[in-house]
């Protein structure tokens, strides 16, 4: 059983790295030995009205999970709540790579468990129940999953020589005066552009209670930082020798739980490696102006939650992930925040007015504002 886990920031990059090297037969045996897939596959998960889910034969969606416990869960079956949930989308037809963050505090229907925060789904039933929850609430098909231990994150960042990030003054001050950077000797970051090592990058990506001009505050800030770290890692990997990346990826696979076997990974390999894509398009769910907030205190106590306009976000995901439908103002055309499912609870305040990460689905990895 692994120790405390972090978001699967590196999962998609491990795939990309293995993909690049997988074309070289020399690595086949090492890859085979490194990958130990879980028996349960996303393909076998029972989904209500599965035939109605949005999907495309040219699109692969990989669920990326980071949680408090090891990849195999605890002995009593408690997986721990997932702090970070993302879906990496690979479109082989359009040659696009996309990343979607799902805010953990969204108030959703969890099959067999009633309503709760999204991250409770993983605690109750692991990646299978999390997939069922995402499918039921957002109508998306997921093909594979990865759960990554935090040691894999630090290991990969350090092995590629760190990543270049730009920190705001308040972020740097916070990181240097708290334990988000676990090792004291590395609590020496500064405002502005710099190279962060694995320990520093992990701390930066975990920060929640610091407002960012670029991403906003609380969960908006944290998921924005996570996507930024992922993009920076991807850009740094593009500068490395493919053979070196394969070695790094295989070393990190010991900290990964996945339903992808080596055959599937190698199949993914050639396609992704030959796409020539250098950018990752990004989306945050819920998108702007499609949610309200409240404090939900009934049993089980949830605390602060986001009430979501599911129809607007379903349509946004259909367009972003699968290129289905048309580009539009999804919030305005589907009722905005007023159509959020509040379940009878009064809204605490209009969080949509918070400045920062817009969640605009037309954002590329280089922009923070929509068109």
Short mmCIF file of C-alpha atoms in Angstrom, two decimals:
data_model
loop_
_atom_site.label_atom_id
_atom_site.label_comp_id
_atom_site.label_asym_id
_atom_site.label_seq_id
_atom_site.Cartn_x
_atom_site.Cartn_y
_atom_site.Cartn_z
CA UNK A 1 0.00 0.00 0.00
CA UNK A 2 1.36 3.38 -0.98
CA UNK A 3 1.61 6.38 1.32
CA UNK A 4 -0.22 9.67 0.91
CA UNK A 5 -1.01 10.44 -2.70
CA UNK A 6 -1.26 13.52 -4.77
CA UNK A 7 -3.03 14.45 -8.00
CA UNK A 8 -2.07 12.49 -11.08
CA UNK A 9 -0.26 15.44 -12.50
CA UNK A 10 2.27 13.16 -14.09
CA UNK A 11 0.06 10.34 -15.28
CA UNK A 12 -0.51 11.69 -18.72
CA UNK A 13 3.18 12.47 -19.09
CA UNK A 14 4.14 8.97 -18.06
CA UNK A 15 1.94 7.76 -20.86
CA UNK A 16 3.49 10.19 -23.32
CA UNK A 17 7.00 9.22 -22.25
CA UNK A 18 6.36 5.51 -22.46
CA UNK A 19 4.70 6.07 -25.80
CA UNK A 20 7.79 7.75 -27.21
CA UNK A 21 10.11 4.98 -26.08
CA UNK A 22 7.70 2.16 -26.77
CA UNK A 23 8.48 2.39 -30.45
CA UNK A 24 11.92 1.08 -29.57
CA UNK A 25 11.73 -2.69 -29.12
CA UNK A 26 14.58 -2.47 -26.64
CA UNK A 27 12.17 -1.21 -23.98
CA UNK A 28 9.40 -3.76 -24.47
CA UNK A 29 10.60 -6.15 -21.77
CA UNK A 30 11.14 -3.37 -19.22
CA UNK A 31 7.72 -1.93 -19.93
CA UNK A 32 6.10 -5.35 -19.58
CA UNK A 33 7.75 -5.84 -16.20
CA UNK A 34 6.90 -2.34 -14.93
CA UNK A 35 3.19 -2.36 -15.72
CA UNK A 36 0.93 -4.31 -13.34
CA UNK A 37 -2.64 -3.41 -14.32
CA UNK A 38 -5.58 -3.71 -11.95
CA UNK A 39 -8.10 -6.42 -12.82
CA UNK A 40 -11.07 -4.06 -12.93
CA UNK A 41 -11.20 -2.12 -16.19
CA UNK A 42 -13.19 1.01 -16.94
CA UNK A 43 -14.70 -0.94 -19.84
CA UNK A 44 -16.29 -3.37 -17.36
CA UNK A 45 -17.75 -0.81 -14.96
CA UNK A 46 -21.54 -0.93 -14.90
CA UNK A 47 -22.94 2.44 -15.96
CA UNK A 48 -26.63 3.29 -15.97
CA UNK A 49 -27.76 4.10 -19.53
CA UNK A 50 -24.19 3.60 -20.74
CA UNK A 51 -25.34 3.72 -24.36
CA UNK A 52 -26.41 7.35 -23.84
CA UNK A 53 -22.97 8.59 -22.75
CA UNK A 54 -21.15 11.00 -25.04
CA UNK A 55 -18.22 9.27 -26.74
CA UNK A 56 -16.17 9.23 -29.93
CA UNK A 57 -14.20 6.33 -31.38
CA UNK A 58 -11.25 8.66 -32.05
CA UNK A 59 -11.14 9.99 -28.47
CA UNK A 60 -9.58 8.34 -25.41
CA UNK A 61 -10.43 9.71 -21.96
CA UNK A 62 -8.12 8.75 -19.09
CA UNK A 63 -9.30 9.40 -15.53
CA UNK A 64 -6.47 10.78 -13.38
CA UNK A 65 -6.88 10.51 -9.61
CA UNK A 66 -4.89 11.66 -6.61
CA UNK A 67 -6.01 10.61 -3.14
CA UNK A 68 -4.94 10.39 0.51
CA UNK A 69 -4.25 6.67 0.49
CA UNK A 70 -2.21 4.22 -1.54
CA UNK A 71 -3.09 3.07 -5.00
CA UNK A 72 -4.56 -0.17 -3.69
CA UNK A 73 -6.68 1.46 -0.97
CA UNK A 74 -6.68 0.52 2.70
CA UNK A 75 -7.32 -2.95 4.07
CA UNK A 76 -10.90 -2.09 5.03
CA UNK A 77 -11.70 -0.91 1.53
CA UNK A 78 -11.54 2.82 2.28
CA UNK A 79 -9.80 4.49 -0.66
CA UNK A 80 -9.56 7.93 0.94
CA UNK A 81 -11.07 11.04 -0.60
CA UNK A 82 -9.52 12.09 -3.88
CA UNK A 83 -8.03 15.57 -3.62
CA UNK A 84 -7.68 15.90 -7.37
CA UNK A 85 -9.69 14.55 -10.25
CA UNK A 86 -8.81 15.21 -13.87
CA UNK A 87 -9.54 13.66 -17.23
CA UNK A 88 -6.82 13.62 -19.89
CA UNK A 89 -8.33 13.57 -23.38
CA UNK A 90 -6.42 12.36 -26.43
CA UNK A 91 -8.12 13.04 -29.77
CA UNK A 92 -6.32 11.04 -32.42
CA UNK A 93 -8.35 12.52 -35.27
CA UNK A 94 -7.74 16.19 -34.49
CA UNK A 95 -4.35 15.52 -32.84
CA UNK A 96 -5.35 17.41 -29.69
CA UNK A 97 -4.39 16.84 -26.05
CA UNK A 98 -6.80 18.21 -23.45
CA UNK A 99 -7.03 18.30 -19.67
CA UNK A 100 -10.19 18.79 -17.61
CA UNK A 101 -10.19 19.51 -13.86
CA UNK A 102 -13.27 18.57 -11.82
CA UNK A 103 -13.63 20.56 -8.60
CA UNK A 104 -13.88 18.17 -5.68
CA UNK A 105 -16.51 20.20 -3.78
CA UNK A 106 -19.24 19.86 -6.42
CA UNK A 107 -22.45 18.51 -4.87
CA UNK A 108 -23.36 15.49 -6.98
CA UNK A 109 -25.46 12.34 -6.94
CA UNK A 110 -23.24 9.36 -6.09
CA UNK A 111 -24.84 6.09 -7.23
CA UNK A 112 -25.96 4.11 -4.18
CA UNK A 113 -24.87 6.81 -1.72
CA UNK A 114 -27.12 9.81 -2.30
CA UNK A 115 -25.73 13.33 -2.66
CA UNK A 116 -22.29 14.31 -1.46
CA UNK A 117 -19.11 16.03 -2.60
CA UNK A 118 -17.58 14.60 -5.75
CA UNK A 119 -14.41 13.49 -3.98
CA UNK A 120 -16.47 11.28 -1.65
CA UNK A 121 -17.17 8.96 -4.59
CA UNK A 122 -13.58 7.74 -4.62
CA UNK A 123 -13.64 7.17 -0.85
CA UNK A 124 -16.82 5.13 -1.10
CA UNK A 125 -15.92 2.99 -4.11
CA UNK A 126 -12.60 3.84 -5.72
CA UNK A 127 -12.13 4.69 -9.38
CA UNK A 128 -15.12 2.54 -10.41
CA UNK A 129 -17.63 4.54 -8.36
CA UNK A 130 -15.92 7.79 -9.33
CA UNK A 131 -16.40 6.89 -12.99
CA UNK A 132 -20.06 6.01 -12.35
CA UNK A 133 -20.52 9.36 -10.62
CA UNK A 134 -18.89 11.36 -13.43
CA UNK A 135 -20.90 9.45 -16.02
CA UNK A 136 -24.22 9.94 -14.24
CA UNK A 137 -23.72 13.65 -13.54
CA UNK A 138 -21.76 14.77 -16.61
CA UNK A 139 -22.64 12.17 -19.26
CA UNK A 140 -19.07 11.40 -20.37
CA UNK A 141 -17.46 8.09 -21.26
CA UNK A 142 -14.12 7.27 -19.64
CA UNK A 143 -11.87 4.64 -21.16
CA UNK A 144 -8.97 4.15 -18.73
CA UNK A 145 -7.70 5.36 -15.37
CA UNK A 146 -4.45 6.16 -13.52
CA UNK A 147 -3.89 6.73 -9.81
CA UNK A 148 -0.46 8.17 -8.99
CA UNK A 149 1.48 8.33 -5.74
CA UNK A 150 3.09 11.65 -4.82
CA UNK A 151 6.52 10.05 -4.94
CA UNK A 152 6.07 9.58 -8.68
CA UNK A 153 5.37 13.28 -9.06
CA UNK A 154 8.52 14.40 -7.26
CA UNK A 155 10.60 11.72 -8.94
CA UNK A 156 9.64 12.72 -12.48
CA UNK A 157 10.09 16.47 -11.87
CA UNK A 158 13.53 15.93 -10.36
CA UNK A 159 14.64 13.55 -13.09
CA UNK A 160 13.85 16.07 -15.83
CA UNK A 161 15.75 18.83 -14.01
CA UNK A 162 12.82 20.71 -12.51
CA UNK A 163 10.19 22.85 -14.21
CA UNK A 164 9.99 26.57 -14.89
CA UNK A 165 7.12 28.32 -13.10
CA UNK A 166 6.20 31.94 -12.38
CA UNK A 167 5.13 32.56 -8.78
CA UNK A 168 3.19 35.54 -7.50
CA UNK A 169 4.52 37.32 -4.41
CA UNK A 170 1.85 36.00 -2.06
CA UNK A 171 2.36 32.44 -3.35
CA UNK A 172 6.11 32.56 -2.72
CA UNK A 173 5.66 34.00 0.77
CA UNK A 174 3.10 31.34 1.64
CA UNK A 175 5.26 28.48 0.40
CA UNK A 176 8.26 29.71 2.38
CA UNK A 177 6.33 30.02 5.65
CA UNK A 178 4.17 26.87 5.61
CA UNK A 179 4.83 23.14 5.28
CA UNK A 180 3.44 22.80 1.75
CA UNK A 181 7.06 22.42 0.69
CA UNK A 182 7.78 19.41 2.89
CA UNK A 183 11.56 19.89 3.16
CA UNK A 184 12.60 23.09 4.94
CA UNK A 185 15.78 23.49 2.93
CA UNK A 186 13.69 24.05 -0.20
CA UNK A 187 11.50 26.80 1.30
CA UNK A 188 13.44 29.46 -0.55
CA UNK A 189 11.29 30.20 -3.58
CA UNK A 190 10.88 33.78 -4.80
CA UNK A 191 8.35 35.83 -6.74
CA UNK A 192 8.74 35.63 -10.51
CA UNK A 193 10.04 33.05 -12.96
CA UNK A 194 12.26 30.27 -11.59
CA UNK A 195 12.98 26.55 -11.75
CA UNK A 196 11.19 24.46 -9.12
CA UNK A 197 12.37 21.01 -8.08
CA UNK A 198 9.93 18.16 -7.41
CA UNK A 199 9.39 19.00 -3.76
CA UNK A 200 8.76 22.69 -4.52
CA UNK A 201 6.50 21.94 -7.49
CA UNK A 202 4.44 19.55 -5.40
CA UNK A 203 4.02 22.20 -2.72
CA UNK A 204 3.04 24.83 -5.28
CA UNK A 205 0.44 22.57 -6.87
CA UNK A 206 -1.12 21.76 -3.48
CA UNK A 207 -1.62 25.37 -2.38
CA UNK A 208 -5.28 26.22 -1.87
CA UNK A 209 -5.66 29.11 0.56
CA UNK A 210 -3.81 31.77 -1.43
CA UNK A 211 -5.51 34.03 -3.95
CA UNK A 212 -3.94 34.07 -7.40
CA UNK A 213 -4.49 36.87 -9.89
CA UNK A 214 -4.35 34.27 -12.64
CA UNK A 215 -6.45 31.44 -11.22
CA UNK A 216 -8.52 32.84 -8.33
CA UNK A 217 -8.58 31.37 -4.83
CA UNK A 218 -9.45 28.19 -2.95
CA UNK A 219 -10.15 25.20 -5.22
CA UNK A 220 -10.04 27.41 -8.33
CA UNK A 221 -6.50 28.45 -7.49
CA UNK A 222 -5.32 24.97 -6.69
CA UNK A 223 -6.69 23.30 -9.82
CA UNK A 224 -5.33 26.17 -11.91
CA UNK A 225 -1.87 25.64 -10.44
CA UNK A 226 -2.11 21.92 -11.04
CA UNK A 227 -2.89 22.40 -14.71
CA UNK A 228 -0.03 24.91 -14.99
CA UNK A 229 2.42 22.44 -13.46
CA UNK A 230 1.23 19.75 -15.83
CA UNK A 231 1.74 21.99 -18.85
CA UNK A 232 5.21 23.02 -17.63
CA UNK A 233 6.16 19.38 -17.14
CA UNK A 234 4.97 18.51 -20.63
CA UNK A 235 6.95 21.38 -22.16
CA UNK A 236 10.10 20.34 -20.28
CA UNK A 237 9.75 16.73 -21.39
CA UNK A 238 9.59 17.79 -25.01
CA UNK A 239 13.20 18.97 -24.65
CA UNK A 240 14.50 15.61 -23.43
CA UNK A 241 15.86 12.62 -25.27
CA UNK A 242 13.04 10.05 -25.74
CA UNK A 243 15.22 7.23 -24.45
CA UNK A 244 15.84 9.11 -21.18
CA UNK A 245 12.12 9.76 -20.78
CA UNK A 246 11.35 6.09 -21.12
CA UNK A 247 13.72 5.22 -18.29
CA UNK A 248 12.17 7.91 -16.09
CA UNK A 249 8.65 6.75 -16.89
CA UNK A 250 9.37 3.09 -16.23
CA UNK A 251 10.97 3.95 -12.87
CA UNK A 252 7.86 5.94 -11.91
CA UNK A 253 5.42 3.21 -12.93
CA UNK A 254 5.95 1.52 -9.58
CA UNK A 255 3.89 4.34 -8.05
CA UNK A 256 1.05 4.06 -10.57
CA UNK A 257 -2.16 2.05 -10.37
CA UNK A 258 -3.86 1.68 -13.75
CA UNK A 259 -6.13 -0.57 -15.81
CA UNK A 260 -3.85 -0.18 -18.85
CA UNK A 261 -1.65 -3.16 -19.60
CA UNK A 262 1.63 -2.88 -21.47
CA UNK A 263 -0.01 -3.88 -24.76
CA UNK A 264 -2.52 -1.05 -24.52
CA UNK A 265 0.15 1.45 -23.50
CA UNK A 266 2.34 0.47 -26.44
CA UNK A 267 -0.69 0.81 -28.71
CA UNK A 268 -1.21 4.32 -27.36
CA UNK A 269 2.46 4.99 -27.86
CA UNK A 270 2.89 5.25 -31.56
CA UNK A 271 -0.21 7.40 -32.05
CA UNK A 272 0.60 9.97 -29.35
CA UNK A 273 4.28 10.12 -30.24
CA UNK A 274 3.54 10.93 -33.87
CA UNK A 275 0.86 13.55 -33.19
CA UNK A 276 3.35 16.40 -32.98
CA UNK A 277 1.24 18.18 -30.36
CA UNK A 278 3.06 20.64 -28.08
CA UNK A 279 0.16 22.23 -26.18
CA UNK A 280 -2.51 21.01 -23.77
CA UNK A 281 -5.93 22.70 -23.95
CA UNK A 282 -7.58 23.09 -20.55
CA UNK A 283 -11.02 23.23 -18.97
CA UNK A 284 -12.32 23.59 -15.44
CA UNK A 285 -15.65 22.08 -14.37
CA UNK A 286 -17.90 23.69 -13.36
CA UNK A 287 -17.45 26.37 -15.99
CA UNK A 288 -17.99 30.00 -15.04
CA UNK A 289 -21.50 31.23 -14.18
CA UNK A 290 -22.94 27.72 -13.90
CA UNK A 291 -22.79 27.18 -10.13
CA UNK A 292 -23.83 28.52 -6.73
CA UNK A 293 -22.39 27.80 -3.30
CA UNK A 294 -23.80 26.77 0.06
CA UNK A 295 -22.90 25.11 3.33
CA UNK A 296 -24.63 21.75 3.57
CA UNK A 297 -24.84 20.51 7.14
CA UNK A 298 -27.06 17.42 7.12
CA UNK A 299 -25.70 13.90 7.67
CA UNK A 300 -23.22 13.16 6.28
CA UNK A 301 -21.95 16.71 6.78
CA UNK A 302 -20.51 18.11 3.58
CA UNK A 303 -19.65 21.68 4.52
CA UNK A 304 -18.90 24.05 1.65
CA UNK A 305 -20.22 22.81 -1.69
CA UNK A 306 -20.84 23.92 -5.25
CA UNK A 307 -24.35 23.50 -6.64
CA UNK A 308 -24.01 22.87 -10.36
CA UNK A 309 -25.99 23.51 -13.52
CA UNK A 310 -25.34 20.03 -14.89
CA UNK A 311 -26.90 20.55 -18.31
CA UNK A 312 -24.64 23.50 -19.13
CA UNK A 313 -21.55 21.58 -18.04
CA UNK A 314 -22.59 18.44 -19.88
CA UNK A 315 -22.89 20.42 -23.10
CA UNK A 316 -19.57 22.17 -22.47
CA UNK A 317 -17.83 18.82 -21.91
CA UNK A 318 -19.42 17.37 -25.04
CA UNK A 319 -17.92 20.21 -27.06
CA UNK A 320 -14.55 20.36 -25.31
CA UNK A 321 -13.76 16.65 -25.08
CA UNK A 322 -15.49 15.29 -28.16
CA UNK A 323 -15.89 18.29 -30.51
CA UNK A 324 -19.61 17.59 -30.62
CA UNK A 325 -22.21 20.35 -30.81
CA UNK A 326 -21.29 23.96 -31.44
CA UNK A 327 -19.22 26.64 -29.80
CA UNK A 328 -21.51 28.83 -27.71
CA UNK A 329 -22.03 30.56 -24.37
CA UNK A 330 -23.04 27.42 -22.51
CA UNK A 331 -23.80 29.23 -19.25
CA UNK A 332 -26.14 31.77 -20.83
CA UNK A 333 -27.84 29.32 -23.19
CA UNK A 334 -28.57 26.74 -20.51
CA UNK A 335 -29.81 28.90 -17.66
CA UNK A 336 -26.57 29.93 -15.98
CA UNK A 337 -26.14 29.72 -12.21
CA UNK A 338 -29.90 30.10 -11.72
CA UNK A 339 -30.32 26.58 -13.14
CA UNK A 340 -27.95 25.02 -10.61
CA UNK A 341 -29.47 22.14 -8.64
CA UNK A 342 -29.60 23.56 -5.11
CA UNK A 343 -31.60 20.70 -3.56
CA UNK A 344 -33.54 23.21 -1.48
CA UNK A 345 -30.49 24.76 0.18
CA UNK A 346 -30.04 28.55 0.02
CA UNK A 347 -26.97 29.84 -1.77
CA UNK A 348 -24.31 31.19 0.58
CA UNK A 349 -22.96 33.81 -1.79
CA UNK A 350 -22.31 34.30 -5.47
CA UNK A 351 -18.88 32.77 -5.90
CA UNK A 352 -19.13 33.36 -9.64
CA UNK A 353 -18.04 36.94 -8.99
CA UNK A 354 -14.62 35.79 -7.85
CA UNK A 355 -11.93 36.99 -10.25
CA UNK A 356 -9.34 34.67 -11.66
CA UNK A 357 -9.55 31.31 -13.42
CA UNK A 358 -12.52 31.67 -15.75
CA UNK A 359 -12.96 28.02 -16.59
CA UNK A 360 -13.59 29.12 -20.18
CA UNK A 361 -13.58 26.09 -22.46
CA UNK A 362 -11.82 27.96 -25.23
CA UNK A 363 -8.71 28.52 -23.11
CA UNK A 364 -5.48 27.10 -24.45
CA UNK A 365 -2.59 26.29 -22.17
CA UNK A 366 -1.14 29.73 -22.93
CA UNK A 367 -4.16 31.83 -22.00
CA UNK A 368 -6.22 32.64 -18.96
CA UNK A 369 -9.02 34.55 -20.61
CA UNK A 370 -11.56 33.33 -23.11
CA UNK A 371 -12.04 34.82 -26.53
#
